[in-house]
């Protein structure tokens, strides 16, 4: 059985929170099991009981985050509306989730774009693949319904995704963001104006 402590917050959740704090602050390679269990207020056997190793707790963080992402995408994709409404709803929903989970996002970005840290493999590119596929689906249906011009689905998808990524990544800056959620809506509006039949001049 795992160790119990006076802290009523479950040991498993404390370990996940402590590892996220430390991985973000010190990097995966720079964080030891000793530091994680000390920060969580448990002993090493508790970490091994739940996760098996430092690699195991990292993979659990990554899989939990990706599972939440897929659930959000599923909910946003199922909502009805025009192509414009669905794209804006999707973009703002992903933005909200990004900001709400900014700490784990920082960790993912540091691992995906930064130097190797010895982390066990995890397919972080699946986030982009899923977003590209979802937005492409919205645009394709919009073209088929006559809501959007007959354009390159590939190019239109990248226009939307590029806007989303730029605004979301601005939130990662240590200085105050220069564009926010409303800015995302405004810029997407310009893109969608250009893609819609009403955007013809």
Short mmCIF file of C-alpha atoms in Angstrom, two decimals:
data_model
loop_
_atom_site.label_atom_id
_atom_site.label_comp_id
_atom_site.label_asym_id
_atom_site.label_seq_id
_atom_site.Cartn_x
_atom_site.Cartn_y
_atom_site.Cartn_z
CA UNK A 1 0.00 0.00 0.00
CA UNK A 2 1.20 3.55 -0.62
CA UNK A 3 2.32 5.75 2.21
CA UNK A 4 -0.26 8.04 3.77
CA UNK A 5 0.50 11.46 5.18
CA UNK A 6 -1.26 14.11 7.21
CA UNK A 7 -1.73 16.10 4.02
CA UNK A 8 -5.24 15.33 2.79
CA UNK A 9 -4.30 16.12 -0.82
CA UNK A 10 -3.67 12.69 -2.42
CA UNK A 11 -0.01 11.72 -2.64
CA UNK A 12 -0.33 10.86 -6.33
CA UNK A 13 -1.60 14.34 -7.15
CA UNK A 14 1.07 15.97 -4.99
CA UNK A 15 3.74 14.04 -6.87
CA UNK A 16 2.36 15.15 -10.23
CA UNK A 17 2.17 18.78 -9.09
CA UNK A 18 5.68 18.70 -7.59
CA UNK A 19 7.21 17.09 -10.67
CA UNK A 20 5.56 19.64 -12.95
CA UNK A 21 6.90 22.51 -10.83
CA UNK A 22 10.40 21.07 -10.82
CA UNK A 23 10.51 19.99 -14.47
CA UNK A 24 9.38 23.48 -15.47
CA UNK A 25 11.83 25.29 -13.20
CA UNK A 26 14.90 23.06 -13.52
CA UNK A 27 14.29 20.96 -16.62
CA UNK A 28 13.66 17.25 -16.75
CA UNK A 29 17.33 16.29 -16.72
CA UNK A 30 18.06 18.67 -13.83
CA UNK A 31 15.36 17.22 -11.57
CA UNK A 32 15.99 14.22 -9.33
CA UNK A 33 13.57 11.75 -7.77
CA UNK A 34 14.83 12.91 -4.38
CA UNK A 35 13.75 16.49 -5.14
CA UNK A 36 10.33 15.40 -6.39
CA UNK A 37 9.47 13.32 -3.33
CA UNK A 38 10.79 16.00 -0.98
CA UNK A 39 8.62 18.64 -2.63
CA UNK A 40 5.60 16.31 -2.52
CA UNK A 41 6.17 15.39 1.11
CA UNK A 42 6.38 11.64 0.48
CA UNK A 43 9.08 8.97 0.23
CA UNK A 44 10.63 7.38 -2.85
CA UNK A 45 8.62 4.14 -2.52
CA UNK A 46 5.42 6.19 -2.93
CA UNK A 47 6.61 7.58 -6.26
CA UNK A 48 7.68 4.11 -7.38
CA UNK A 49 4.32 2.68 -6.30
CA UNK A 50 2.34 5.11 -8.47
CA UNK A 51 4.67 5.78 -11.38
CA UNK A 52 7.58 3.35 -11.30
CA UNK A 53 10.24 5.99 -12.03
CA UNK A 54 10.92 9.60 -12.94
CA UNK A 55 10.27 8.61 -16.56
CA UNK A 56 6.90 7.20 -15.52
CA UNK A 57 5.75 10.36 -13.78
CA UNK A 58 6.82 12.45 -16.79
CA UNK A 59 4.87 10.23 -19.18
CA UNK A 60 1.84 10.40 -16.90
CA UNK A 61 1.95 14.20 -17.01
CA UNK A 62 2.22 14.16 -20.78
CA UNK A 63 -0.54 11.58 -21.30
CA UNK A 64 -2.91 13.28 -18.85
CA UNK A 65 -2.44 16.58 -20.65
CA UNK A 66 -2.96 15.04 -24.08
CA UNK A 67 -6.08 13.20 -22.91
CA UNK A 68 -7.56 16.47 -21.64
CA UNK A 69 -6.68 18.11 -24.96
CA UNK A 70 -8.46 15.37 -26.93
CA UNK A 71 -11.55 15.70 -24.74
CA UNK A 72 -11.64 19.46 -25.33
CA UNK A 73 -11.18 18.99 -29.09
CA UNK A 74 -13.99 16.43 -29.16
CA UNK A 75 -16.38 18.74 -27.32
CA UNK A 76 -15.52 21.75 -29.48
CA UNK A 77 -15.73 19.77 -32.72
CA UNK A 78 -19.19 18.42 -31.87
CA UNK A 79 -20.73 21.89 -31.43
CA UNK A 80 -22.98 22.97 -34.34
CA UNK A 81 -22.77 26.20 -36.31
CA UNK A 82 -21.39 27.75 -39.47
CA UNK A 83 -17.78 27.20 -40.48
CA UNK A 84 -16.94 30.64 -39.13
CA UNK A 85 -18.63 29.99 -35.79
CA UNK A 86 -17.03 26.58 -35.41
CA UNK A 87 -13.53 27.82 -36.25
CA UNK A 88 -13.73 30.73 -33.82
CA UNK A 89 -15.24 28.53 -31.10
CA UNK A 90 -12.49 25.97 -31.61
CA UNK A 91 -9.69 28.55 -31.62
CA UNK A 92 -10.90 30.32 -28.48
CA UNK A 93 -11.56 27.02 -26.71
CA UNK A 94 -8.03 25.83 -27.39
CA UNK A 95 -6.69 29.25 -26.37
CA UNK A 96 -8.57 29.06 -23.06
CA UNK A 97 -7.24 25.56 -22.35
CA UNK A 98 -3.71 26.70 -23.29
CA UNK A 99 -3.82 29.62 -20.86
CA UNK A 100 -5.45 27.58 -18.10
CA UNK A 101 -2.67 24.98 -18.32
CA UNK A 102 0.17 27.36 -19.14
CA UNK A 103 2.66 25.68 -16.78
CA UNK A 104 2.50 22.27 -18.44
CA UNK A 105 2.44 24.00 -21.85
CA UNK A 106 5.75 25.70 -20.96
CA UNK A 107 7.21 22.31 -20.13
CA UNK A 108 5.98 20.77 -23.40
CA UNK A 109 7.40 23.66 -25.44
CA UNK A 110 10.77 23.48 -23.69
CA UNK A 111 11.03 19.78 -24.48
CA UNK A 112 9.60 19.92 -28.01
CA UNK A 113 11.65 22.92 -29.17
CA UNK A 114 14.56 22.89 -26.75
CA UNK A 115 17.74 20.84 -26.46
CA UNK A 116 17.44 17.13 -25.59
CA UNK A 117 16.81 16.52 -21.90
CA UNK A 118 16.76 12.74 -21.88
CA UNK A 119 12.99 12.53 -21.61
CA UNK A 120 11.31 9.29 -22.66
CA UNK A 121 9.72 9.56 -26.13
CA UNK A 122 6.28 11.15 -26.37
CA UNK A 123 4.66 12.20 -29.68
CA UNK A 124 4.10 15.88 -28.95
CA UNK A 125 3.49 16.51 -32.66
CA UNK A 126 0.09 14.87 -32.18
CA UNK A 127 -1.20 18.19 -30.79
CA UNK A 128 -0.47 19.92 -34.09
CA UNK A 129 -1.69 16.99 -36.16
CA UNK A 130 -5.02 17.02 -34.32
CA UNK A 131 -5.49 20.77 -34.64
CA UNK A 132 -4.60 20.72 -38.34
CA UNK A 133 -7.01 17.88 -39.02
CA UNK A 134 -9.83 19.52 -37.06
CA UNK A 135 -9.49 22.96 -38.66
CA UNK A 136 -9.16 21.41 -42.11
CA UNK A 137 -12.43 19.59 -41.48
CA UNK A 138 -14.19 22.84 -40.56
CA UNK A 139 -12.88 24.58 -43.67
CA UNK A 140 -13.69 21.67 -45.97
CA UNK A 141 -17.29 21.58 -44.75
CA UNK A 142 -17.51 25.34 -45.09
CA UNK A 143 -16.39 25.15 -48.72
CA UNK A 144 -18.81 22.30 -49.42
CA UNK A 145 -21.68 24.28 -47.86
CA UNK A 146 -20.85 27.37 -49.91
CA UNK A 147 -19.97 29.39 -46.80
CA UNK A 148 -16.31 29.69 -47.80
CA UNK A 149 -14.63 30.23 -51.15
CA UNK A 150 -13.19 27.30 -53.04
CA UNK A 151 -9.63 27.65 -51.82
CA UNK A 152 -6.69 25.43 -50.94
CA UNK A 153 -7.79 23.62 -47.77
CA UNK A 154 -4.13 23.19 -46.86
CA UNK A 155 -3.31 26.89 -47.15
CA UNK A 156 -6.49 28.07 -45.41
CA UNK A 157 -5.88 25.62 -42.57
CA UNK A 158 -2.36 26.88 -42.05
CA UNK A 159 -3.58 30.49 -42.05
CA UNK A 160 -5.93 29.70 -39.16
CA UNK A 161 -3.43 27.53 -37.26
CA UNK A 162 -0.67 30.11 -37.69
CA UNK A 163 -2.91 32.76 -36.18
CA UNK A 164 -3.82 30.48 -33.26
CA UNK A 165 -0.22 29.52 -32.57
CA UNK A 166 1.10 33.07 -32.72
CA UNK A 167 -1.49 34.38 -30.26
CA UNK A 168 -1.15 31.41 -27.90
CA UNK A 169 2.63 31.51 -27.90
CA UNK A 170 2.52 35.22 -27.07
CA UNK A 171 1.00 34.16 -23.73
CA UNK A 172 4.21 32.27 -22.93
CA UNK A 173 6.29 35.45 -22.87
CA UNK A 174 7.60 36.69 -19.54
CA UNK A 175 6.43 40.19 -20.47
CA UNK A 176 2.72 41.12 -20.71
CA UNK A 177 1.19 39.59 -23.87
CA UNK A 178 0.76 42.02 -26.76
CA UNK A 179 -2.36 40.23 -28.00
CA UNK A 180 -5.10 38.44 -26.09
CA UNK A 181 -8.20 36.30 -26.62
CA UNK A 182 -10.14 39.15 -28.20
CA UNK A 183 -7.19 39.85 -30.47
CA UNK A 184 -7.31 36.22 -31.58
CA UNK A 185 -10.99 36.61 -32.47
CA UNK A 186 -10.31 39.86 -34.35
CA UNK A 187 -7.45 38.46 -36.44
CA UNK A 188 -9.34 35.26 -37.19
CA UNK A 189 -12.25 37.45 -38.28
CA UNK A 190 -10.03 39.12 -40.87
CA UNK A 191 -8.84 35.74 -42.16
CA UNK A 192 -12.37 34.38 -42.34
CA UNK A 193 -13.63 37.54 -44.04
CA UNK A 194 -11.11 36.86 -46.76
CA UNK A 195 -12.16 33.22 -47.04
CA UNK A 196 -15.88 33.91 -47.13
CA UNK A 197 -17.98 34.86 -50.14
CA UNK A 198 -18.67 38.13 -48.35
CA UNK A 199 -14.91 38.80 -48.44
CA UNK A 200 -14.88 39.23 -52.23
CA UNK A 201 -14.29 42.78 -53.43
#
